[in-house]
XYZ file of C-alpha atoms in Angstrom:
723
model
C 171.747 -147.047 -0.711
C 170.395 -143.658 -1.071
C 171.613 -140.932 1.147
C 169.342 -139.865 4.008
C 167.961 -136.417 3.392
C 168.995 -133.601 5.566
C 166.719 -131.978 8.099
C 163.768 -129.954 6.687
C 164.314 -131.353 3.250
C 160.970 -132.444 1.737
C 160.815 -135.820 0.125
C 158.828 -135.591 -3.123
C 157.534 -138.631 -4.933
C 159.079 -139.273 -8.250
C 157.110 -140.190 -11.329
C 159.950 -140.684 -13.757
C 160.751 -144.154 -15.047
C 162.407 -146.361 -12.473
C 166.145 -146.513 -12.493
C 167.889 -149.556 -11.353
C 168.654 -149.319 -7.765
C 166.407 -146.294 -7.074
C 163.865 -146.160 -4.212
C 160.210 -146.652 -5.321
C 158.047 -144.141 -3.362
C 154.760 -144.423 -5.334
C 151.604 -144.522 -3.139
C 149.088 -147.304 -3.306
C 145.629 -147.752 -1.828
C 147.165 -149.632 1.066
C 149.097 -146.530 2.038
C 145.816 -144.489 2.735
C 144.810 -143.753 6.307
C 141.447 -145.463 5.937
C 140.899 -148.146 3.389
C 137.604 -147.692 1.465
C 135.203 -150.553 1.916
C 134.240 -150.956 -1.700
C 136.768 -148.942 -3.538
C 137.530 -150.083 -7.011
C 141.197 -150.681 -7.679
C 142.702 -147.689 -9.351
C 144.029 -148.352 -12.753
C 147.684 -147.823 -12.818
C 148.756 -145.246 -15.307
C 151.203 -146.195 -17.886
C 154.526 -144.449 -17.791
C 153.519 -142.476 -20.808
C 150.373 -140.909 -19.144
C 152.073 -138.373 -16.995
C 150.486 -135.628 -19.132
C 146.955 -135.650 -20.590
C 146.612 -135.316 -24.300
C 145.011 -132.090 -25.687
C 141.900 -133.987 -26.882
C 141.305 -135.495 -23.475
C 141.819 -132.163 -21.726
C 139.257 -130.553 -23.999
C 136.752 -133.339 -23.318
C 137.228 -132.918 -19.555
C 136.702 -129.164 -19.856
C 133.442 -129.682 -21.782
C 132.253 -132.165 -19.178
C 132.961 -129.698 -16.382
C 130.977 -126.977 -18.235
C 128.011 -129.322 -18.667
C 128.052 -130.255 -14.991
C 128.158 -126.536 -14.063
C 125.231 -125.768 -16.337
C 123.254 -128.598 -14.816
C 123.989 -127.270 -11.337
C 122.845 -123.799 -12.413
C 119.629 -125.258 -13.799
C 119.064 -127.018 -10.506
C 119.852 -123.816 -8.658
C 123.399 -124.503 -7.850
C 124.580 -124.569 -4.337
C 123.399 -121.005 -3.582
C 120.334 -121.291 -5.881
C 119.124 -124.407 -4.164
C 118.570 -122.400 -0.975
C 116.372 -119.836 -2.846
C 114.483 -122.635 -4.541
C 113.845 -124.326 -1.239
C 112.594 -120.995 0.180
C 110.109 -120.495 -2.623
C 108.957 -124.084 -2.438
C 108.332 -123.711 1.259
C 106.631 -120.327 0.803
C 104.321 -121.781 -1.827
C 103.512 -124.712 0.360
C 102.712 -122.659 3.419
C 100.730 -120.153 1.340
C 98.566 -122.985 0.096
C 98.168 -124.257 3.619
C 97.284 -120.781 4.897
C 94.884 -120.234 2.003
C 93.201 -123.539 2.707
C 92.781 -122.694 6.361
C 91.551 -119.200 5.444
C 88.984 -120.751 3.136
C 87.920 -123.165 5.843
C 87.660 -120.265 8.288
C 85.680 -118.187 5.789
C 83.257 -121.039 5.184
C 82.938 -121.582 8.901
C 82.332 -117.892 9.485
C 79.676 -117.858 6.791
C 78.103 -120.908 8.339
C 78.068 -119.214 11.721
C 76.328 -116.094 10.461
C 74.069 -118.083 8.164
C 72.895 -119.996 11.214
C 71.564 -116.721 12.603
C 69.384 -116.221 9.528
C 65.963 -117.797 8.983
C 65.968 -121.124 7.123
C 66.475 -120.661 3.356
C 63.063 -122.230 2.761
C 61.551 -119.143 4.381
C 63.538 -116.646 2.345
C 61.490 -114.679 -0.115
C 62.261 -111.614 -2.170
C 60.050 -108.849 -0.750
C 57.601 -107.293 -3.135
C 58.602 -104.013 -4.655
C 56.552 -101.188 -3.074
C 53.616 -100.484 -5.400
C 53.714 -97.423 -7.598
C 50.660 -95.317 -8.377
C 50.942 -93.635 -11.748
C 48.557 -90.681 -11.942
C 47.801 -89.383 -15.428
C 45.704 -86.568 -16.869
C 42.638 -86.954 -19.064
C 44.936 -87.073 -22.109
C 47.395 -89.548 -20.584
C 50.069 -87.048 -19.535
C 51.866 -87.868 -16.325
C 50.592 -85.880 -13.369
C 52.779 -87.611 -10.788
C 54.035 -90.946 -9.521
C 53.202 -91.788 -5.954
C 54.574 -94.517 -3.745
C 57.887 -95.280 -2.086
C 59.711 -95.670 -5.400
C 58.585 -92.677 -7.444
C 58.602 -94.621 -10.715
C 57.262 -97.628 -12.542
C 58.656 -101.148 -12.474
C 60.214 -101.854 -15.868
C 61.198 -105.143 -17.475
C 64.740 -105.567 -18.716
C 63.643 -105.959 -22.325
C 61.816 -102.629 -22.143
C 65.042 -100.751 -21.489
C 67.636 -99.728 -24.069
C 70.503 -102.223 -23.891
C 73.026 -99.542 -23.004
C 71.310 -98.693 -19.716
C 71.956 -102.019 -17.926
C 75.308 -102.229 -19.729
C 76.316 -98.880 -18.265
C 75.538 -100.177 -14.783
C 77.485 -103.397 -15.346
C 80.474 -101.589 -16.850
C 80.936 -99.207 -13.937
C 79.754 -101.354 -11.022
C 80.381 -105.050 -11.721
C 82.073 -105.897 -15.018
C 82.213 -109.648 -14.275
C 78.538 -109.758 -13.312
C 77.713 -112.288 -16.026
C 80.517 -114.677 -15.006
C 80.812 -114.651 -11.209
C 78.698 -116.658 -8.775
C 77.505 -113.745 -6.653
C 80.916 -112.945 -5.208
C 83.791 -111.671 -7.335
C 87.115 -112.792 -5.790
C 89.117 -110.963 -8.455
C 87.243 -107.735 -7.933
C 87.471 -108.130 -4.173
C 91.230 -108.702 -4.299
C 91.688 -105.732 -6.596
C 89.632 -103.519 -4.282
C 91.683 -104.602 -1.254
C 94.954 -103.923 -3.090
C 93.847 -100.495 -4.355
C 92.465 -99.446 -0.977
C 95.658 -100.519 0.818
C 97.786 -98.722 -1.754
C 95.757 -95.533 -1.437
C 95.437 -95.743 2.312
C 91.708 -95.074 2.122
C 88.504 -96.586 0.776
C 88.643 -96.014 -2.983
C 86.958 -99.095 -4.428
C 84.272 -101.407 -3.156
C 84.279 -105.127 -3.695
C 80.537 -105.741 -3.619
C 78.925 -107.212 -6.706
C 75.531 -106.153 -8.033
C 74.120 -109.309 -6.469
C 75.545 -108.371 -3.088
C 74.174 -104.845 -3.396
C 70.752 -106.252 -4.251
C 70.905 -108.617 -1.283
C 71.700 -105.691 0.995
C 68.830 -103.624 -0.427
C 66.331 -106.464 -0.213
C 67.072 -108.112 3.095
C 69.476 -106.220 5.322
C 69.940 -103.063 7.308
C 72.482 -100.530 6.015
C 74.847 -100.810 9.010
C 78.513 -101.527 8.161
C 79.402 -104.512 10.352
C 81.125 -107.849 9.776
C 77.913 -109.653 10.619
C 75.952 -107.704 8.012
C 78.665 -108.218 5.395
C 78.758 -111.978 5.912
C 74.981 -112.212 5.769
C 75.121 -110.191 2.563
C 77.437 -112.801 1.050
C 75.128 -115.634 2.092
C 72.115 -113.866 0.633
C 73.979 -113.103 -2.592
C 74.816 -116.779 -3.053
C 71.164 -117.647 -2.446
C 70.008 -115.113 -5.032
C 72.405 -116.534 -7.609
C 71.085 -120.029 -6.955
C 67.419 -119.074 -7.259
C 67.319 -116.388 -9.945
C 68.824 -115.891 -13.365
C 71.286 -113.104 -14.064
C 68.629 -111.156 -15.975
C 66.176 -111.455 -13.079
C 68.793 -110.247 -10.614
C 69.720 -107.327 -12.860
C 66.064 -106.379 -13.375
C 65.379 -106.421 -9.633
C 68.463 -104.306 -9.043
C 67.546 -101.689 -11.652
C 64.023 -101.369 -10.259
C 65.049 -100.955 -6.626
C 68.387 -99.169 -6.411
C 68.351 -95.675 -4.904
C 69.453 -92.939 -7.309
C 68.888 -89.785 -5.285
C 66.135 -87.178 -4.969
C 63.722 -89.760 -3.574
C 63.949 -91.882 -6.741
C 64.150 -95.659 -6.371
C 64.857 -97.447 -9.623
C 66.021 -96.238 -13.011
C 62.543 -95.265 -14.193
C 61.937 -93.002 -11.225
C 65.374 -91.430 -11.668
C 64.868 -90.894 -15.404
C 61.594 -89.115 -14.719
C 63.093 -87.095 -11.898
C 66.168 -85.849 -13.737
C 65.149 -85.963 -17.413
C 61.325 -85.929 -17.252
C 61.040 -89.051 -19.376
C 60.557 -92.800 -18.807
C 63.705 -94.898 -18.520
C 62.944 -96.648 -21.796
C 63.564 -93.384 -23.673
C 66.856 -92.212 -22.146
C 69.842 -91.576 -24.402
C 73.254 -93.198 -24.006
C 74.576 -90.081 -22.260
C 71.575 -90.002 -19.921
C 72.009 -93.712 -19.178
C 75.648 -93.071 -18.273
C 74.568 -90.209 -16.021
C 72.121 -92.478 -14.205
C 74.724 -95.228 -13.798
C 77.156 -92.674 -12.450
C 74.781 -91.890 -9.608
C 75.295 -95.325 -8.068
C 78.595 -94.341 -6.473
C 77.151 -91.352 -4.583
C 73.627 -90.233 -5.582
C 73.690 -86.858 -3.853
C 77.227 -85.974 -4.919
C 76.766 -86.814 -8.602
C 73.144 -85.730 -9.045
C 72.955 -83.525 -12.169
C 70.538 -81.249 -10.351
C 73.064 -80.614 -7.582
C 76.464 -80.766 -9.290
C 76.258 -80.620 -13.104
C 80.049 -80.614 -13.558
C 80.631 -83.618 -11.309
C 77.769 -85.454 -12.983
C 79.296 -84.732 -16.397
C 82.721 -86.032 -15.342
C 81.218 -89.134 -13.815
C 79.129 -89.836 -16.933
C 82.297 -89.571 -19.032
C 83.959 -92.150 -16.778
C 81.009 -94.486 -17.267
C 81.087 -94.072 -21.059
C 84.805 -94.890 -21.160
C 84.185 -97.934 -18.957
C 81.513 -99.099 -21.396
C 83.938 -98.738 -24.286
C 86.662 -100.570 -22.369
C 84.231 -103.403 -21.615
C 83.313 -103.680 -25.290
C 79.704 -102.592 -24.878
C 80.009 -99.620 -27.223
C 82.315 -98.596 -30.053
C 84.831 -95.767 -30.066
C 82.464 -93.752 -32.226
C 79.552 -94.276 -29.827
C 81.738 -93.258 -26.907
C 82.870 -90.051 -28.612
C 79.301 -89.141 -29.556
C 78.051 -89.812 -26.028
C 80.790 -87.737 -24.418
C 80.073 -84.865 -26.800
C 76.312 -85.076 -26.209
C 74.534 -83.326 -23.369
C 72.207 -84.853 -20.809
C 69.560 -82.167 -20.548
C 68.323 -82.030 -16.988
C 64.761 -80.843 -16.640
C 64.400 -78.306 -13.861
C 61.269 -79.991 -12.620
C 60.080 -77.990 -9.666
C 59.169 -80.038 -6.635
C 56.745 -77.219 -5.886
C 54.627 -77.893 -8.971
C 50.902 -77.686 -8.258
C 50.137 -81.089 -9.772
C 51.474 -82.537 -6.522
C 48.356 -81.198 -4.802
C 46.294 -83.195 -7.284
C 48.391 -86.298 -6.649
C 48.006 -85.982 -2.877
C 44.241 -85.683 -3.211
C 44.133 -88.733 -5.487
C 46.132 -90.767 -2.968
C 43.743 -89.727 -0.196
C 40.764 -90.880 -2.272
C 42.259 -94.078 -3.685
C 41.718 -96.485 -0.752
C 37.988 -95.749 -0.713
C 37.761 -97.054 -4.284
C 40.061 -100.099 -4.330
C 41.096 -100.673 -0.714
C 44.715 -101.488 0.100
C 47.113 -100.935 -2.775
C 49.373 -103.968 -3.216
C 50.306 -103.667 -6.882
C 51.232 -101.022 -9.413
C 48.162 -99.167 -10.665
C 47.383 -96.382 -13.118
C 44.861 -93.722 -12.125
C 43.159 -91.879 -14.976
C 42.066 -88.449 -13.760
C 39.930 -85.624 -15.091
C 42.791 -83.111 -14.943
C 43.540 -80.993 -18.008
C 47.259 -80.228 -17.802
C 46.962 -77.043 -19.866
C 44.323 -75.698 -17.481
C 46.367 -76.859 -14.515
C 49.415 -74.947 -15.689
C 47.334 -71.865 -16.523
C 45.822 -71.766 -13.035
C 49.174 -72.303 -11.335
C 50.906 -69.605 -13.372
C 48.135 -67.073 -12.774
C 48.181 -67.606 -9.009
C 51.965 -67.496 -8.663
C 52.458 -64.486 -10.893
C 49.699 -62.361 -9.368
C 50.787 -63.148 -5.826
C 54.364 -62.291 -6.737
C 53.238 -58.962 -8.190
C 50.650 -57.843 -5.618
C 50.676 -60.295 -2.725
C 53.152 -58.348 -0.639
C 51.377 -55.047 -1.130
C 48.007 -56.539 -0.178
C 49.310 -58.695 2.679
C 48.291 -61.940 0.967
C 50.584 -64.956 1.262
C 48.492 -67.885 0.053
C 45.816 -68.866 -2.404
C 43.933 -71.718 -4.027
C 42.171 -72.322 -7.332
C 39.832 -75.081 -8.470
C 38.118 -75.468 -11.851
C 35.284 -77.909 -12.631
C 33.412 -78.717 -15.808
C 29.628 -79.009 -16.195
C 29.675 -82.549 -14.767
C 31.724 -81.783 -11.671
C 34.971 -83.168 -13.080
C 37.937 -81.273 -11.661
C 39.974 -79.889 -14.551
C 42.509 -77.921 -12.502
C 43.341 -77.767 -8.814
C 46.003 -75.604 -7.188
C 46.180 -76.109 -3.449
C 48.707 -73.425 -2.623
C 51.362 -71.037 -3.788
C 54.320 -73.439 -3.619
C 54.022 -77.139 -2.868
C 57.672 -77.421 -1.832
C 57.068 -74.951 0.997
C 53.615 -76.097 2.055
C 51.873 -79.345 1.161
C 48.575 -78.328 2.765
C 45.890 -78.536 0.083
C 43.817 -75.404 0.605
C 41.572 -76.099 -2.370
C 40.292 -79.298 -0.772
C 40.904 -78.971 2.961
C 40.933 -75.282 3.931
C 37.663 -74.214 5.589
C 37.291 -70.447 5.249
C 34.464 -67.952 5.498
C 33.126 -67.239 1.982
C 31.691 -63.835 2.851
C 29.400 -62.466 0.151
C 30.253 -65.409 -2.136
C 27.584 -67.269 -0.131
C 24.833 -64.774 -1.082
C 23.753 -66.577 -4.291
C 22.241 -69.322 -2.120
C 20.234 -66.675 -0.263
C 18.978 -65.123 -3.497
C 18.251 -68.544 -4.991
C 16.111 -69.402 -1.960
C 14.330 -66.050 -2.348
C 13.589 -66.660 -6.052
C 12.311 -70.143 -5.265
C 10.112 -68.464 -2.646
C 8.401 -66.315 -5.270
C 10.609 -63.238 -5.644
C 12.063 -62.160 -8.981
C 15.208 -60.363 -10.098
C 13.093 -57.205 -10.369
C 11.693 -57.380 -6.857
C 12.533 -54.193 -4.959
C 13.996 -54.028 -1.509
C 15.175 -50.968 0.365
C 18.808 -50.646 1.318
C 18.735 -48.951 4.696
C 19.941 -49.567 8.257
C 18.427 -52.723 9.688
C 18.622 -54.604 12.971
C 17.683 -58.264 13.313
C 17.692 -59.217 16.956
C 20.973 -57.866 18.271
C 22.658 -57.988 14.888
C 22.973 -54.908 12.705
C 24.685 -55.717 9.374
C 26.540 -52.934 7.603
C 27.367 -52.383 3.954
C 30.997 -52.313 2.888
C 30.733 -48.613 1.966
C 28.883 -47.760 5.193
C 26.273 -46.046 2.991
C 22.671 -46.882 2.056
C 21.011 -46.335 -1.279
C 17.297 -46.778 -0.832
C 15.122 -48.803 -3.182
C 17.012 -51.299 -5.339
C 16.106 -54.412 -7.298
C 17.363 -57.794 -6.187
C 19.593 -57.813 -9.263
C 21.196 -54.573 -8.165
C 21.436 -55.655 -4.548
C 23.287 -58.836 -5.545
C 25.440 -57.053 -8.115
C 26.595 -54.449 -5.594
C 26.716 -56.966 -2.735
C 24.494 -55.015 -0.327
C 24.648 -56.717 3.055
C 21.440 -55.195 4.419
C 19.288 -56.541 1.587
C 20.862 -60.018 1.817
C 20.182 -60.098 5.563
C 16.548 -59.101 4.976
C 16.074 -61.820 2.359
C 17.569 -64.490 4.624
C 15.222 -63.395 7.365
C 12.252 -63.454 4.953
C 12.763 -66.966 3.630
C 14.244 -68.240 6.880
C 17.858 -69.244 7.651
C 16.917 -72.936 7.601
C 15.671 -72.646 4.043
C 18.932 -70.985 3.038
C 20.841 -73.889 4.613
C 18.634 -76.417 2.805
C 19.228 -74.649 -0.516
C 22.999 -74.649 -0.021
C 22.932 -78.314 0.968
C 20.903 -79.217 -2.110
C 23.460 -77.600 -4.373
C 26.407 -79.346 -2.744
C 27.636 -77.543 0.392
C 28.541 -80.255 2.899
C 30.383 -78.309 5.616
C 28.513 -77.439 8.837
C 26.277 -74.368 8.384
C 24.831 -72.217 11.155
C 21.134 -71.525 10.481
C 21.025 -67.928 11.724
C 20.463 -64.590 9.961
C 24.222 -64.000 9.665
C 24.446 -66.954 7.296
C 23.481 -64.512 4.544
C 26.926 -62.909 4.828
C 28.867 -66.172 4.633
C 29.908 -66.583 8.246
C 29.969 -70.406 8.061
C 33.156 -71.894 6.689
C 33.401 -73.855 3.429
C 36.172 -75.199 1.189
C 36.947 -73.826 -2.267
C 36.147 -77.203 -3.828
C 32.678 -77.566 -2.362
C 31.524 -74.010 -3.014
C 32.783 -74.235 -6.599
C 30.788 -77.452 -7.036
C 27.721 -75.736 -5.553
C 27.939 -73.046 -8.264
C 28.052 -75.630 -11.084
C 24.230 -76.106 -11.302
C 24.005 -72.486 -12.448
C 26.478 -73.384 -15.192
C 24.890 -76.606 -16.417
C 21.192 -75.748 -16.284
C 20.307 -76.826 -12.743
C 21.881 -80.255 -12.235
C 23.750 -81.111 -9.052
C 27.225 -82.570 -9.307
C 29.659 -84.509 -7.176
C 33.144 -83.021 -7.556
C 35.534 -85.756 -8.615
C 39.021 -86.198 -10.013
C 39.278 -89.988 -10.563
C 37.793 -91.434 -13.761
C 39.255 -94.914 -13.747
C 41.732 -97.110 -11.896
C 43.471 -99.986 -13.665
C 46.439 -102.280 -13.296
C 49.461 -101.970 -15.559
C 48.111 -105.007 -17.426
C 44.880 -103.181 -18.223
C 42.526 -104.756 -15.704
C 39.937 -102.155 -14.651
C 39.601 -101.948 -10.874
C 37.225 -98.968 -10.815
C 35.376 -96.887 -13.393
C 33.215 -93.885 -12.576
C 29.594 -93.878 -13.617
C 26.863 -91.395 -12.774
C 27.063 -87.629 -12.718
C 25.344 -86.608 -9.500
C 21.954 -86.166 -7.810
C 20.124 -84.959 -10.902
C 18.175 -81.722 -11.207
C 18.391 -79.505 -8.147
C 17.231 -76.141 -9.567
C 14.301 -75.374 -11.855
C 15.391 -74.140 -15.322
C 13.360 -70.944 -14.894
C 15.114 -70.148 -11.625
C 18.468 -70.973 -13.243
C 17.767 -68.458 -15.998
C 16.810 -65.738 -13.509
C 19.841 -66.406 -11.298
C 22.144 -66.222 -14.307
C 20.593 -62.902 -15.291
C 21.446 -61.578 -11.830
C 24.878 -63.196 -11.567
C 26.039 -61.935 -14.958
C 25.169 -58.380 -13.898
C 27.822 -58.658 -11.172
C 30.527 -58.944 -13.834
C 29.073 -56.120 -15.927
C 28.222 -53.398 -13.429
C 28.905 -54.700 -9.945
C 31.712 -55.731 -7.672
C 33.082 -58.252 -10.180
C 33.814 -55.870 -13.052
C 37.504 -56.805 -13.002
C 36.517 -60.380 -13.800
C 34.593 -59.584 -16.982
C 35.376 -61.938 -19.879
C 34.260 -59.479 -22.527
C 31.945 -61.021 -25.093
C 31.858 -64.395 -23.377
C 28.775 -64.718 -21.119
C 29.722 -65.417 -17.518
C 28.310 -65.084 -14.035
C 29.995 -64.829 -10.684
C 30.188 -63.374 -7.223
C 32.813 -61.684 -5.091
C 33.358 -62.545 -1.453
C 35.198 -60.805 1.383
C 35.098 -62.061 4.948
C 35.235 -59.985 8.114
C 38.364 -57.845 8.532
C 39.462 -58.787 4.999
C 40.744 -62.166 6.144
C 39.515 -63.939 3.014
C 39.084 -62.775 -0.565
C 37.015 -64.826 -3.050
C 35.817 -64.810 -6.583
C 33.667 -67.671 -7.817
C 32.291 -67.603 -11.325
C 31.298 -69.696 -14.310
C 30.603 -69.883 -18.008
C 28.491 -72.431 -19.833
C 31.470 -74.794 -19.791
C 33.560 -74.214 -16.664
C 33.264 -73.056 -13.051
C 36.275 -71.669 -11.171
C 36.741 -70.619 -7.559
C 39.656 -68.455 -6.391
C 40.517 -67.945 -2.723
C 43.235 -65.691 -1.269
C 44.281 -65.150 2.334
C 46.779 -66.160 5.010
C 47.154 -69.525 6.700
C 47.247 -67.934 10.147
C 43.909 -66.222 9.417
C 45.477 -62.794 9.811
C 43.787 -59.866 8.010
C 44.988 -58.781 4.603
C 45.490 -55.148 3.618
C 41.942 -54.646 2.339
C 42.198 -57.367 -0.302
C 38.554 -57.671 -1.381
C 37.087 -60.315 -3.638
C 36.654 -57.763 -6.395
C 40.373 -56.947 -6.537
C 43.144 -59.552 -6.821
C 40.889 -62.665 -6.694
C 38.803 -61.305 -9.588
C 41.945 -60.602 -11.610
C 43.304 -64.109 -11.037
C 39.935 -65.627 -11.931
C 39.802 -63.691 -15.193
C 43.330 -64.628 -16.236
C 42.723 -68.276 -15.405
C 39.390 -68.475 -17.225
C 40.660 -66.724 -20.346
C 43.498 -69.244 -20.578
C 41.200 -72.180 -19.890
C 38.737 -71.081 -22.601
C 41.240 -70.903 -25.439
C 39.681 -72.587 -28.483
C 36.429 -73.102 -26.556
C 33.375 -71.801 -28.423
C 31.348 -68.994 -26.864
C 28.038 -70.194 -25.427
C 25.173 -68.493 -23.619
C 24.491 -69.247 -19.985
C 21.790 -71.900 -19.528
C 18.266 -71.539 -18.174
C 14.944 -70.177 -19.378
C 15.137 -66.488 -20.199
C 11.832 -64.846 -19.271
C 10.563 -61.309 -19.643
C 11.002 -58.883 -16.754
C 8.062 -59.218 -14.358
C 5.928 -56.624 -12.636
C 6.976 -55.820 -9.122
C 4.711 -57.360 -6.491
C 4.901 -57.630 -2.744
C 5.568 -61.249 -1.724
C 2.825 -62.512 0.532
C 5.213 -63.951 3.076
C 7.753 -61.168 3.079
C 7.634 -61.069 6.868
C 8.294 -58.191 9.258
C 11.669 -56.906 8.158
C 11.672 -53.376 9.513
C 11.865 -50.968 7.874
C 12.048 -52.744 4.490
C 9.484 -51.788 1.876
C 8.888 -52.069 -1.855
C 8.664 -49.274 -4.378
C 5.559 -47.108 -4.330
C 4.676 -47.649 -8.007
C 3.689 -51.301 -7.871
C 2.502 -51.409 -11.442
C 5.653 -50.269 -13.226
C 8.024 -52.513 -15.176
C 11.513 -52.705 -13.655
C 14.283 -53.412 -16.158
C 17.841 -53.650 -14.871
C 20.044 -51.242 -16.762
C 23.714 -52.254 -16.930
C 26.034 -49.618 -15.617
C 23.398 -47.621 -13.778
C 22.232 -47.576 -10.187
C 22.319 -45.583 -7.001
C 25.696 -46.891 -5.781
C 28.908 -44.941 -6.052
C 31.970 -46.074 -8.015
C 33.925 -47.207 -4.954
C 31.130 -49.546 -3.923
C 30.791 -50.977 -7.420
C 34.466 -51.808 -7.727
C 35.431 -52.872 -4.216
C 32.222 -53.756 -2.428
C 31.414 -57.143 -0.940
């Protein structure tokens, strides 16, 4: 028997071959604490398997490596936890996204429920534009809420809408009205920057906002914008949406739509803009006032460069096109908002409803305006007022020119439209002073007097009224030609008394004066107020041979498709003055420019007639004159009716009239004034001269009186500055 081991001595199992008589301590399955239920019987190793062979050890090692690799591919023990985390995160993200989508749809449904039914939705009409053009087709002005014409997409150069798409909504052609990618990018960029840097609205959303919604920045408005954008995408093509957008978007300076903006900044229609100009316009969309080339040229240039690079990045233009566009300049036209053609446009808009009623579509108005004459009149008024206005205490003025038929060729309603839009040429009622005297003399000639009739210039009292001459002097016996030429107030008052104030009023009415006139002796000195337009029109019969005219500026009104809505026909009331009287009046009126108060207005070899006018206390200064072709009236004064510093009609108004008429008559042939030219007549006392104390005619009633230019009893001061 084997010896019992001592205390603490460990009994190890032995695996050597059994020896006879030795104790067998090998363990079997029955020796385990818990017997497995379905354990396979372990194969007993042979005595020779105590050590594995090298081949088997290598195979086991390879198997272990493969099992480790498989565990790594499955994430291993540690990796399995990360994998489970990502699987759960993905799952819950999808769940959250689904619920967010459901909430978004529900929110849209909620706000959509507060909108009218889709069947009632309708794209509002674009506000109509009125395009006003000159007699030669040049643009005078655009009027309406937009400031430009509606243009079709195919009328524009391709790079203009492409510039807008490149910088505002590059996926416009592919999204469904909302751009999730662009929205996500905008959110990420704005969060990263900590401020609003990018917007997520598509062009369709912007159009929906412009068409249907108020500009307030609320969740309700934003959700309604989304609903409307989806509706637009369902009911209109991409090209239709883009066209509506380009015609309605605000681009600064009161310009709505690309055509209005192109005209405002570059003085050309949108269809003719260059690539650089198109990029400049597209750059305005971000902030019209900030990037307007008229306000900040450098910022506008930088923004246009950004747009060009965006177009290249989007594949709309080549590298070469981009380089050329960046190197090019977008020439901004310094178009003054104070240009006088705006007075013409305002007058046209006032007249338009009386011809075609309510304007509900784009129309083109053909006018009688000659743009060369318009510019000449404007330049003359502005320059002369700048030179002498301060010295003479004159702050405002107006000019109007008409042709033989009453067509307005030029109209300047004030010194600077941007500072005052009041149209003085059409709406200012001012005292004409001595410029009203031709109607008195015309009535006298029609009553039997002649240019050679003599009246005495001397103190006179009619009732309680005692008119005075400008010079405060009297010169005795003078012909009517001389009296008119030197603007003698006493003689004019006598003549008005002779023929009767009512007859003077009737004569003025017949020639075209429509303002209220007071039929009293003082009417001879122009105490009743008139407008520059109407008194100019009343002078036209002396220019055209005696035919009355209706002053007008509109020739034709038509739609953009060519349909004629109105066309002018007829020239006026017909003959209003006998040709013989016209000839005699022109003989007298031309003397004013040769020897009288209108010498500064002389046109040299070109025959012309005219009359100065100065109201009481020098509040108004006038010169109204004409040739065979044109009639022009010039008024100067102050809007508050304050006196000027002795600015008479024969001074600054005459100078402005001359400069304007010389410019307007360039390349116009010289022509004699109309009317029958008769021989000077013998002086005779009119039978109905009336008691005009102490007026009398010359003593030698049989002599021939011939007016001699440059001679007369009046002094030099009276000739130059009188009346």
